[in-house]
CSV table of C-alpha atoms in Angstrom, one decimal:
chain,number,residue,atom,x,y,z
A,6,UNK,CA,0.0,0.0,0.0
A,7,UNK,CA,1.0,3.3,-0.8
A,8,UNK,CA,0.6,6.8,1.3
A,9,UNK,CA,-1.5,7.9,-0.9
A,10,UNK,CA,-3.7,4.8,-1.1
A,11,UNK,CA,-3.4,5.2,2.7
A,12,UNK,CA,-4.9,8.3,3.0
A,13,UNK,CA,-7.4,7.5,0.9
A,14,UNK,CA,-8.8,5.1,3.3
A,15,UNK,CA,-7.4,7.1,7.0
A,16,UNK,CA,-11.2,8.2,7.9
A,17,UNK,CA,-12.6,4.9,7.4
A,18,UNK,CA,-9.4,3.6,9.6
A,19,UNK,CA,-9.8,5.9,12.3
A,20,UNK,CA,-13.5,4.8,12.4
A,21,UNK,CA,-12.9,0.9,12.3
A,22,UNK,CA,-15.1,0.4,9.6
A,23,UNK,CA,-12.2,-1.1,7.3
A,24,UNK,CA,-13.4,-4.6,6.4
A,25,UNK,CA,-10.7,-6.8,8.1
A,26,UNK,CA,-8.4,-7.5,5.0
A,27,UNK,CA,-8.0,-4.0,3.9
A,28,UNK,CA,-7.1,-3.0,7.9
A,29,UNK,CA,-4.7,-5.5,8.2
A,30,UNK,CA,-2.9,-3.6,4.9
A,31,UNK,CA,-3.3,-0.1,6.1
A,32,UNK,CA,-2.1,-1.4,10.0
A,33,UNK,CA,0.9,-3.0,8.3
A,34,UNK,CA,1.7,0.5,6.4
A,35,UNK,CA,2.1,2.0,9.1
A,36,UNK,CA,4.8,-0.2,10.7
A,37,UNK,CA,6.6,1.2,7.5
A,38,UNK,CA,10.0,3.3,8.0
A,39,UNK,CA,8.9,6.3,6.3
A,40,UNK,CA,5.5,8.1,5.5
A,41,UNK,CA,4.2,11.2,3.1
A,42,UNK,CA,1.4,12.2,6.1
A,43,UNK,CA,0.3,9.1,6.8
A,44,UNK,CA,0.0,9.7,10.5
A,45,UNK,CA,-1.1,13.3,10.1
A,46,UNK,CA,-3.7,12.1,8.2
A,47,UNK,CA,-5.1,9.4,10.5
A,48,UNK,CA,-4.6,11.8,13.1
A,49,UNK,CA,-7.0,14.2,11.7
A,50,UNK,CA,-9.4,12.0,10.9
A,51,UNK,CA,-9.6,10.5,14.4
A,52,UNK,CA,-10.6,14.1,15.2
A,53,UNK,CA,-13.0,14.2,13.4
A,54,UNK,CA,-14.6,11.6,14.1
A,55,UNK,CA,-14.4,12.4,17.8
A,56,UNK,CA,-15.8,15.9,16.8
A,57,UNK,CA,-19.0,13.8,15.0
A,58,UNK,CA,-19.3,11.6,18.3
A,59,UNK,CA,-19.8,14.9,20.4
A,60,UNK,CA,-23.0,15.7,18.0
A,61,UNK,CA,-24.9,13.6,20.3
A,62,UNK,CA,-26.2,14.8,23.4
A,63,UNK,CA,-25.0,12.2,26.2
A,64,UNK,CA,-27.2,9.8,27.5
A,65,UNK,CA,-27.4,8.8,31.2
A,66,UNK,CA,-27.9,4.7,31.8
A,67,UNK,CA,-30.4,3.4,33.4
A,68,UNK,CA,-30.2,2.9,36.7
A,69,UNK,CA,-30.9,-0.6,36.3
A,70,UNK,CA,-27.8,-1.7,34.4
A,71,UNK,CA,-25.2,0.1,37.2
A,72,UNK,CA,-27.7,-1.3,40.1
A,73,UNK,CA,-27.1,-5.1,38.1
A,74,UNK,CA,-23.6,-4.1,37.9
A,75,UNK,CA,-23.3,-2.8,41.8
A,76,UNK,CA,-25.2,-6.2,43.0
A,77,UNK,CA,-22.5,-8.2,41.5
A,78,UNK,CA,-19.5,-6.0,43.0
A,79,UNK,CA,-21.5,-6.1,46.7
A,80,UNK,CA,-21.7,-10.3,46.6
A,81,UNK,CA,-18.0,-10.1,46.7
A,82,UNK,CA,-17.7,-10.1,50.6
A,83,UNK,CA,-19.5,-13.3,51.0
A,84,UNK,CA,-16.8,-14.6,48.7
A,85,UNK,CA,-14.6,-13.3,50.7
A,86,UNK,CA,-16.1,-14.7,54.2
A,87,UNK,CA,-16.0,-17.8,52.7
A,88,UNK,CA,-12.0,-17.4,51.6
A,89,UNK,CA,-11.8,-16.5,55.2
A,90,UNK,CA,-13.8,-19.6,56.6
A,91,UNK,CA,-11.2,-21.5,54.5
A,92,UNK,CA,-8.4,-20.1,55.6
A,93,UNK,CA,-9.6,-21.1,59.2
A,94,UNK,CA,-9.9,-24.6,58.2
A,95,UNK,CA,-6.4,-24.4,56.6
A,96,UNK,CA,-5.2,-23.3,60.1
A,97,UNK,CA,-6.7,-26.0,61.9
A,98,UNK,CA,-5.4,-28.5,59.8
A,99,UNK,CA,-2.1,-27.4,59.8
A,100,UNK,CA,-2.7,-26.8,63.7
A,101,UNK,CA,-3.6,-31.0,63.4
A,102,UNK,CA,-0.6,-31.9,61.7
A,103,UNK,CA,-2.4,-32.1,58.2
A,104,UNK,CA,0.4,-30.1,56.7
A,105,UNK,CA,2.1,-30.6,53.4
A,106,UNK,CA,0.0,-32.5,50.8
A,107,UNK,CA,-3.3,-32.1,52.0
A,108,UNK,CA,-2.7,-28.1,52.8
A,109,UNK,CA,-1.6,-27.5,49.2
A,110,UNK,CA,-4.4,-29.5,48.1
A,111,UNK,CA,-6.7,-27.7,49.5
A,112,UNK,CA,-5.0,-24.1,48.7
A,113,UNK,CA,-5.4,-25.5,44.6
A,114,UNK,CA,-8.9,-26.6,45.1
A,115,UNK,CA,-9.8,-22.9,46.9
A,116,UNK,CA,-7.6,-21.3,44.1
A,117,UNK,CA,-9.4,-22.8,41.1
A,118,UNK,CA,-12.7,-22.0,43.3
A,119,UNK,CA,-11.9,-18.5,43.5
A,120,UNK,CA,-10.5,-18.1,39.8
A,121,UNK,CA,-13.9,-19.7,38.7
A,122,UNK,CA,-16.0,-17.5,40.8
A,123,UNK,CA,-14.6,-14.7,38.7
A,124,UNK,CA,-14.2,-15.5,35.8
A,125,UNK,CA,-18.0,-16.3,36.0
A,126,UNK,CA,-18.5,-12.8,37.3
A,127,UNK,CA,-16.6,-11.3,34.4
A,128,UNK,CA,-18.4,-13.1,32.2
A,129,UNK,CA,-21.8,-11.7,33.8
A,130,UNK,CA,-20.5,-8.5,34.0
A,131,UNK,CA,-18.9,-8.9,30.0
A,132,UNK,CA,-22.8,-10.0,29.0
A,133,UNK,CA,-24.2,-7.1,30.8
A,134,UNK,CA,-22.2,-4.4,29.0
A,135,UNK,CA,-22.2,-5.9,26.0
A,136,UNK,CA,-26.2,-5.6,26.0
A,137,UNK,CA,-26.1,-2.4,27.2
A,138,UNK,CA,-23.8,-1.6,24.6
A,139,UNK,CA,-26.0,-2.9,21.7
A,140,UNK,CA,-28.9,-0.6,23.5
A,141,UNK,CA,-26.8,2.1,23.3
A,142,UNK,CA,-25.8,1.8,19.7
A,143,UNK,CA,-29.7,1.4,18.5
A,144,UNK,CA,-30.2,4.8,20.8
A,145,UNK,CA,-27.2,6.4,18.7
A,146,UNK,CA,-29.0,5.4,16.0
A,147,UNK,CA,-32.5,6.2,16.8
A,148,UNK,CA,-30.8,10.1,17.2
A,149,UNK,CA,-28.9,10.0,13.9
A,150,UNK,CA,-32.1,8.8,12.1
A,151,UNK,CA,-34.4,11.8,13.9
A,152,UNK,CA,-31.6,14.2,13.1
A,153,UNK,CA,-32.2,13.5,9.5
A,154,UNK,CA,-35.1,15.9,7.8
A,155,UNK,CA,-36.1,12.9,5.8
A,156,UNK,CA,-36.7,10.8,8.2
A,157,UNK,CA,-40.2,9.9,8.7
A,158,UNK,CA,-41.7,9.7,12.3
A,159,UNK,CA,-44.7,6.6,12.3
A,160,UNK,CA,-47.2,6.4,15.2
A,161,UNK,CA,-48.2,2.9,15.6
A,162,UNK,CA,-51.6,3.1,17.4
A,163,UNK,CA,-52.8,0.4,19.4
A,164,UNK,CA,-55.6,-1.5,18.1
A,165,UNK,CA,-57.1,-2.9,21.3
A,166,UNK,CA,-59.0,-1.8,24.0
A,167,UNK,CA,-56.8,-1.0,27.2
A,168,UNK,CA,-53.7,-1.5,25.6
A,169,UNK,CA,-50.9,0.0,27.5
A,170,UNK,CA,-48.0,-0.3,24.7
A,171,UNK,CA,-47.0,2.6,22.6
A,172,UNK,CA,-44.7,2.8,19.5
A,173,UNK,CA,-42.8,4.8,17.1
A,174,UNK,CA,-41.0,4.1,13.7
A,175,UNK,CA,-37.9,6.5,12.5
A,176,UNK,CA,-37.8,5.0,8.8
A,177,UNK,CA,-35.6,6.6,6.5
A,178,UNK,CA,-36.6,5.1,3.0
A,179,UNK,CA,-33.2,6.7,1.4
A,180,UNK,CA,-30.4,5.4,3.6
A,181,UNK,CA,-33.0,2.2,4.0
A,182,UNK,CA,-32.9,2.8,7.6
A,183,UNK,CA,-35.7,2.2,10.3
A,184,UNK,CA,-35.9,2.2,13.9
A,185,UNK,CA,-39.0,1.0,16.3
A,186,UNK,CA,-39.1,2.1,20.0
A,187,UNK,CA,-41.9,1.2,22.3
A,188,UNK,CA,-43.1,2.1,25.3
A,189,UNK,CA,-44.9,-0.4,27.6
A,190,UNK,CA,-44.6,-3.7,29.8
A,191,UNK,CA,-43.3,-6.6,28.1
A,192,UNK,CA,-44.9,-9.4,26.1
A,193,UNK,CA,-46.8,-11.6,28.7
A,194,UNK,CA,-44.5,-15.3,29.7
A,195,UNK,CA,-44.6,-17.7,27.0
A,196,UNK,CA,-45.4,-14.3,24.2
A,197,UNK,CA,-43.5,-12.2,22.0
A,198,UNK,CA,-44.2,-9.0,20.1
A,199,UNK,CA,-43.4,-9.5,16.2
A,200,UNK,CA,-42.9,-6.4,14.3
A,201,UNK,CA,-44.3,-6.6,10.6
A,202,UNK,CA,-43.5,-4.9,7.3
A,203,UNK,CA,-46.9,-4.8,5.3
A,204,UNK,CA,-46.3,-4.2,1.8
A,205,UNK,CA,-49.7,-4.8,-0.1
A,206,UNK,CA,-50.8,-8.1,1.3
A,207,UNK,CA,-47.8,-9.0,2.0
A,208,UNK,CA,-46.8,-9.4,6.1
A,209,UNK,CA,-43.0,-9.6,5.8
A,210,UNK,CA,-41.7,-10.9,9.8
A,211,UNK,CA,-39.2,-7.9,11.0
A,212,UNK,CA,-38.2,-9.5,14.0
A,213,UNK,CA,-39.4,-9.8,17.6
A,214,UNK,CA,-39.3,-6.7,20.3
A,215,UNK,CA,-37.2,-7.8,23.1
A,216,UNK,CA,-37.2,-5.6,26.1
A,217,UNK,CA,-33.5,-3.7,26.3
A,218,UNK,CA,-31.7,-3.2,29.8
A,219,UNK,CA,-32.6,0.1,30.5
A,220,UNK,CA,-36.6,-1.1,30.2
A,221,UNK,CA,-37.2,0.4,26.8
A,222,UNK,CA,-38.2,-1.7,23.5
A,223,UNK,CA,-36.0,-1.0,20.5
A,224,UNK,CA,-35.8,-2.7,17.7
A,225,UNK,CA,-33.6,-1.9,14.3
A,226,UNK,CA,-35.5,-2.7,11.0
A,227,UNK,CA,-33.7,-5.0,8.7
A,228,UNK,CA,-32.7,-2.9,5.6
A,229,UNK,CA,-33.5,-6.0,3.0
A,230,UNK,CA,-37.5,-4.8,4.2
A,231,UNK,CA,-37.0,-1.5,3.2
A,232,UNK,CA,-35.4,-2.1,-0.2
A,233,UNK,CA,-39.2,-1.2,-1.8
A,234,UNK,CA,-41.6,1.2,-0.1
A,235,UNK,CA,-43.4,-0.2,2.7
A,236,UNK,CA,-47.5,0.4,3.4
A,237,UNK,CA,-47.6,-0.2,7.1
A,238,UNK,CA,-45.6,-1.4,10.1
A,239,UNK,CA,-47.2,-3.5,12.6
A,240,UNK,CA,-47.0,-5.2,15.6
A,241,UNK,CA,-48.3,-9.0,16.6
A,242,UNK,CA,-48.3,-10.8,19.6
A,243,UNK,CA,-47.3,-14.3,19.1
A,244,UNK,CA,-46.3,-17.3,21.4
A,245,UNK,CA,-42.9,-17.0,22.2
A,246,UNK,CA,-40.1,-17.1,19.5
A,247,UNK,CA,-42.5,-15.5,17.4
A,248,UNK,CA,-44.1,-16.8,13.5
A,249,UNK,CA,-43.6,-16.9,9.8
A,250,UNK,CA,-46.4,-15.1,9.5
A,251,UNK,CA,-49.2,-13.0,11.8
A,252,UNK,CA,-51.1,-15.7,13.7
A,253,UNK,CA,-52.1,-13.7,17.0
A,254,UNK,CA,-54.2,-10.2,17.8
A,255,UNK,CA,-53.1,-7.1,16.3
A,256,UNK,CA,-51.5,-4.9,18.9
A,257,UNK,CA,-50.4,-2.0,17.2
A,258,UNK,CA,-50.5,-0.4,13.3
A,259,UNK,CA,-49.1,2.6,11.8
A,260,UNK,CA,-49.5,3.5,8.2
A,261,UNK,CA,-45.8,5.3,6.4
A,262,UNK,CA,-47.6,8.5,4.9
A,263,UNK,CA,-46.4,8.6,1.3
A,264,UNK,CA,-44.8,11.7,0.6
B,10,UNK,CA,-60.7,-2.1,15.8
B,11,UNK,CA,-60.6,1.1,17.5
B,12,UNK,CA,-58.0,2.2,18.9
B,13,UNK,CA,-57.9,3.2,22.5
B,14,UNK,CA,-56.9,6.5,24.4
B,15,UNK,CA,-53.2,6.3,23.5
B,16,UNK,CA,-50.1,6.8,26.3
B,17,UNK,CA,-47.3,8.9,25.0
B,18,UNK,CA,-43.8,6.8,25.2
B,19,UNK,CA,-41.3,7.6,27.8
B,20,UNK,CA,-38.6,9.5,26.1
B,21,UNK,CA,-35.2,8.4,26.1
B,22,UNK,CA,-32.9,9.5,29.4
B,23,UNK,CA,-32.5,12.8,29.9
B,24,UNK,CA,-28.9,14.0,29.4
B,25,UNK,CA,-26.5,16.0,31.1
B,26,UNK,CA,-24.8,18.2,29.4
B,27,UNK,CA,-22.9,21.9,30.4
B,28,UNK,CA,-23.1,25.2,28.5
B,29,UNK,CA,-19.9,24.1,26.7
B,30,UNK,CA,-20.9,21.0,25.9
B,31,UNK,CA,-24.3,21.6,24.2
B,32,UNK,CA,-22.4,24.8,22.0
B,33,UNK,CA,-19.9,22.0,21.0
B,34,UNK,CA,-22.7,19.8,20.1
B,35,UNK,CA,-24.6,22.1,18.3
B,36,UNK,CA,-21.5,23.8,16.3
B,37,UNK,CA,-20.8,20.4,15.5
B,38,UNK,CA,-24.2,19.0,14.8
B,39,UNK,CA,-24.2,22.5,11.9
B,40,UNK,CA,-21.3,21.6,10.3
B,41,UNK,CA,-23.1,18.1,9.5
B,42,UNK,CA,-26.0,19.6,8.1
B,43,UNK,CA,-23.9,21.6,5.7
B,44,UNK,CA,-22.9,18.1,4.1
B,45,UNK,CA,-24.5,17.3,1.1
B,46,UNK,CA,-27.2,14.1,2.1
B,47,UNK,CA,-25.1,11.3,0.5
B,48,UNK,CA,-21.9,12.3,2.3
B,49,UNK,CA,-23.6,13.1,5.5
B,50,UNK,CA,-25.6,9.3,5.5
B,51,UNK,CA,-22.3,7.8,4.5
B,52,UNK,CA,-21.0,9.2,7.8
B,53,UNK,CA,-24.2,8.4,9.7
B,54,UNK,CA,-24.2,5.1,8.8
B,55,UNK,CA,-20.4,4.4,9.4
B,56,UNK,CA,-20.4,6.4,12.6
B,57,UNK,CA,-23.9,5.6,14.7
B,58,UNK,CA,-24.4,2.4,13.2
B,59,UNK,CA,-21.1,1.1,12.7
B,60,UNK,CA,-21.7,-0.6,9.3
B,61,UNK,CA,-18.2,-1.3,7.4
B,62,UNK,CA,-18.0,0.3,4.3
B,63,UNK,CA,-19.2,-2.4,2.2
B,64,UNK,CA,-22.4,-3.1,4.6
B,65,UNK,CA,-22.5,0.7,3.5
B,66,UNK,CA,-22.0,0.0,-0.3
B,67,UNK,CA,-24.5,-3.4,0.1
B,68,UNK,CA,-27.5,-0.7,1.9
B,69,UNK,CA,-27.7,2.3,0.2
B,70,UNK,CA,-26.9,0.0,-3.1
B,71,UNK,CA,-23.4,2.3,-4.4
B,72,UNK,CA,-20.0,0.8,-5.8
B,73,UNK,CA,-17.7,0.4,-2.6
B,74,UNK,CA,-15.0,2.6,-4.1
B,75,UNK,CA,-18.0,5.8,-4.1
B,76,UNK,CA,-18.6,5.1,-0.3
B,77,UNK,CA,-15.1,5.5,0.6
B,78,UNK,CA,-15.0,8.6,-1.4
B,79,UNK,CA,-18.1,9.8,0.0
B,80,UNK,CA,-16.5,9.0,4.0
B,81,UNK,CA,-13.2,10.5,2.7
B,82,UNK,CA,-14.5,13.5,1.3
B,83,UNK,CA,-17.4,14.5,4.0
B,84,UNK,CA,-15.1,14.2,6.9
B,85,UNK,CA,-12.3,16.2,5.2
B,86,UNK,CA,-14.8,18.7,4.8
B,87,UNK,CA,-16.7,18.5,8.1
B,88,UNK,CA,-12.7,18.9,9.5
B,89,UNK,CA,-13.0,22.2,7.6
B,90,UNK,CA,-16.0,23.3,8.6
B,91,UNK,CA,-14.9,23.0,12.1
B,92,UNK,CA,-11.9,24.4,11.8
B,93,UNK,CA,-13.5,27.1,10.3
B,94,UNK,CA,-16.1,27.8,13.5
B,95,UNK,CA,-12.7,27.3,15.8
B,96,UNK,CA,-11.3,30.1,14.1
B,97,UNK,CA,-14.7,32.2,13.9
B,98,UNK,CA,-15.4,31.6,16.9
B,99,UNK,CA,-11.8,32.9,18.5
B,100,UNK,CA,-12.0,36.7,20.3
């Protein structure tokens, strides 16, 4: 790779949107002994793309994902008490004369104990950020979408009596983008909501509405469904893991107004 | 069916934000509606929704090489544009 091939792709470095080939060949340019602005460049773009980050206003976390977060740092003491229960029994059994095999035996076994114990916890905690994570990215995108003037905002009303769920669609036909949030308790046990694309008489599945950490329901439209115009967006509920195709009552409808 | 007395949703989280912040936000958040739409839904889609540039090329159905013009050329100019407000903005 050259510099100037380089700097033709620097923004989309900075970002980490280089598919994995092509970063690999720009990452390995830069090991390179000498460079026509090949840092500077990277540099700027980084930024820049900083500068487009701060476009967003922040957004706080629930207090639900730090509480989850907190619970799991406080059950650390009982650990603890029972590291410290152990290390009385240690004590006694060296105080016994049960020294040497059986004392390192049992140090291993609390060892391996302990290192499971957390790696379990970091595991927890690594699932736990990593869904709050994905909630946050479908927020970031949710804002970039309203921020755009043609982006369409679709109520979805609720089509039964007493319902107590409320939606919205951002769609954005052009950069075949679409967003659903919802407001509401979740899908009774053994239920899912299923969102629909209606295109004529066509009811093409979107996916299923889980409930994010924070509480909220998000969902991110599958571009393939917005290739063509849709007529409608919908939402079913069906018996858990959802269906091909609508099979339970209508919760919600909103029709895309055709500009 | 119809449709029942409806319940606004709860909007996102409020945020928190000082004086500075929000003028940085919104001096940047003017730069990006200066960008002509493709270049500005390149950057969009590579920035918010972390699509690589050929999930970029495969949605908005363009050649991969245009995309990574498009992301080249709208953040050279949004760098610009905000060094451009910097400077304006300076006593």
């Amino acid at each position: 790779m050259t510099c100037a091939e380089f700097k033709e792709i620097a923004a989309l470095l900075a970002a980490g949107t280089l598919d994995p080939p092509e970063r690999s060949a720009a990452e390995q340019h830069l090991g390179e002994a000498t460079h026509e602005g090949c840092f500077e460049a990277l540099r700027r773009a980084s930024e820049t793309w900083d500068a487009v980050g701060r476009s967003l206003p922040p957004v706080r976390p629930d207090e639900r994902v730090w509480q989850g977060i907190a619970g799991r740092i406080e059950a650390r003491p009982r650990a603890a008490a029972v590291r410290t229960w152990a290390g009385w029994a240690v004590a006694a059994a060296l105080a016994l004369g049960l020294v040497g095999v059986q004392g390192a035996r049992i140090r291993a076994e609390r060892r391996a104990a302990e290192r499971a114990s957390a790696s379990a916890e970091r595991d927890q905690c690594a699932r736990d950020l990593a869904r709050a994570q994905g909630e946050a990215a479908l927020q970031r995108e949710a804002l970039a979408l309203l921020a755009l003037p043609s982006t369409q905002v679709v109520a979805l009303a609720p089509q039964q009596a007493g319902a107590n769920i409320t939606a919205r669609a951002l769609v954005n036909l052009a950069s075949r983008a679409a967003v659903l949030y919802a407001a509401g308790p979740p899908a009774p046990e053994g239920k899912d909501y299923e969102l629909w694309v209606i295109r004529g008489d066509k009811k093409l599945p979107a996916g299923l509405l889980r409930t994010q950490p924070s509480g909220a329901i998000l969902a991110r439209i599958d571009p393939a469904l917005l290739t063509e115009r849709p007529d409608a967006l919908a939402v079913t509920m069906e018996s858990a893991g959802g269906a091909p195709q609508p099979l339970g009552p209508i919760v919600l409808v909103g029709a895309l107004p055709h500009t | 069916v119809a449709a029942s007395a409806r319940e606004e949703p709860e909007p996102l989280p409020l945020p928190i934000e000082s004086a500075v912040q929000r003028q940085d936000r919104e001096r940047v958040q003017r730069a990006l509606a200066t960008l002509p739409a493709e270049q500005r839904a390149a950057i969009e889609l590579s920035y918010f929704a972390g699509l690589t540039q050929r999930e970029i090329a495969e949605r908005l159905g363009d050649p991969l090489g245009t995309v990574k013009t498009r992301v080249r050329l709208a953040l050279e100019k949004l760098a610009a544009l905000l060094d451009d407000e910097k400077r304006n903005a300076l006593p």
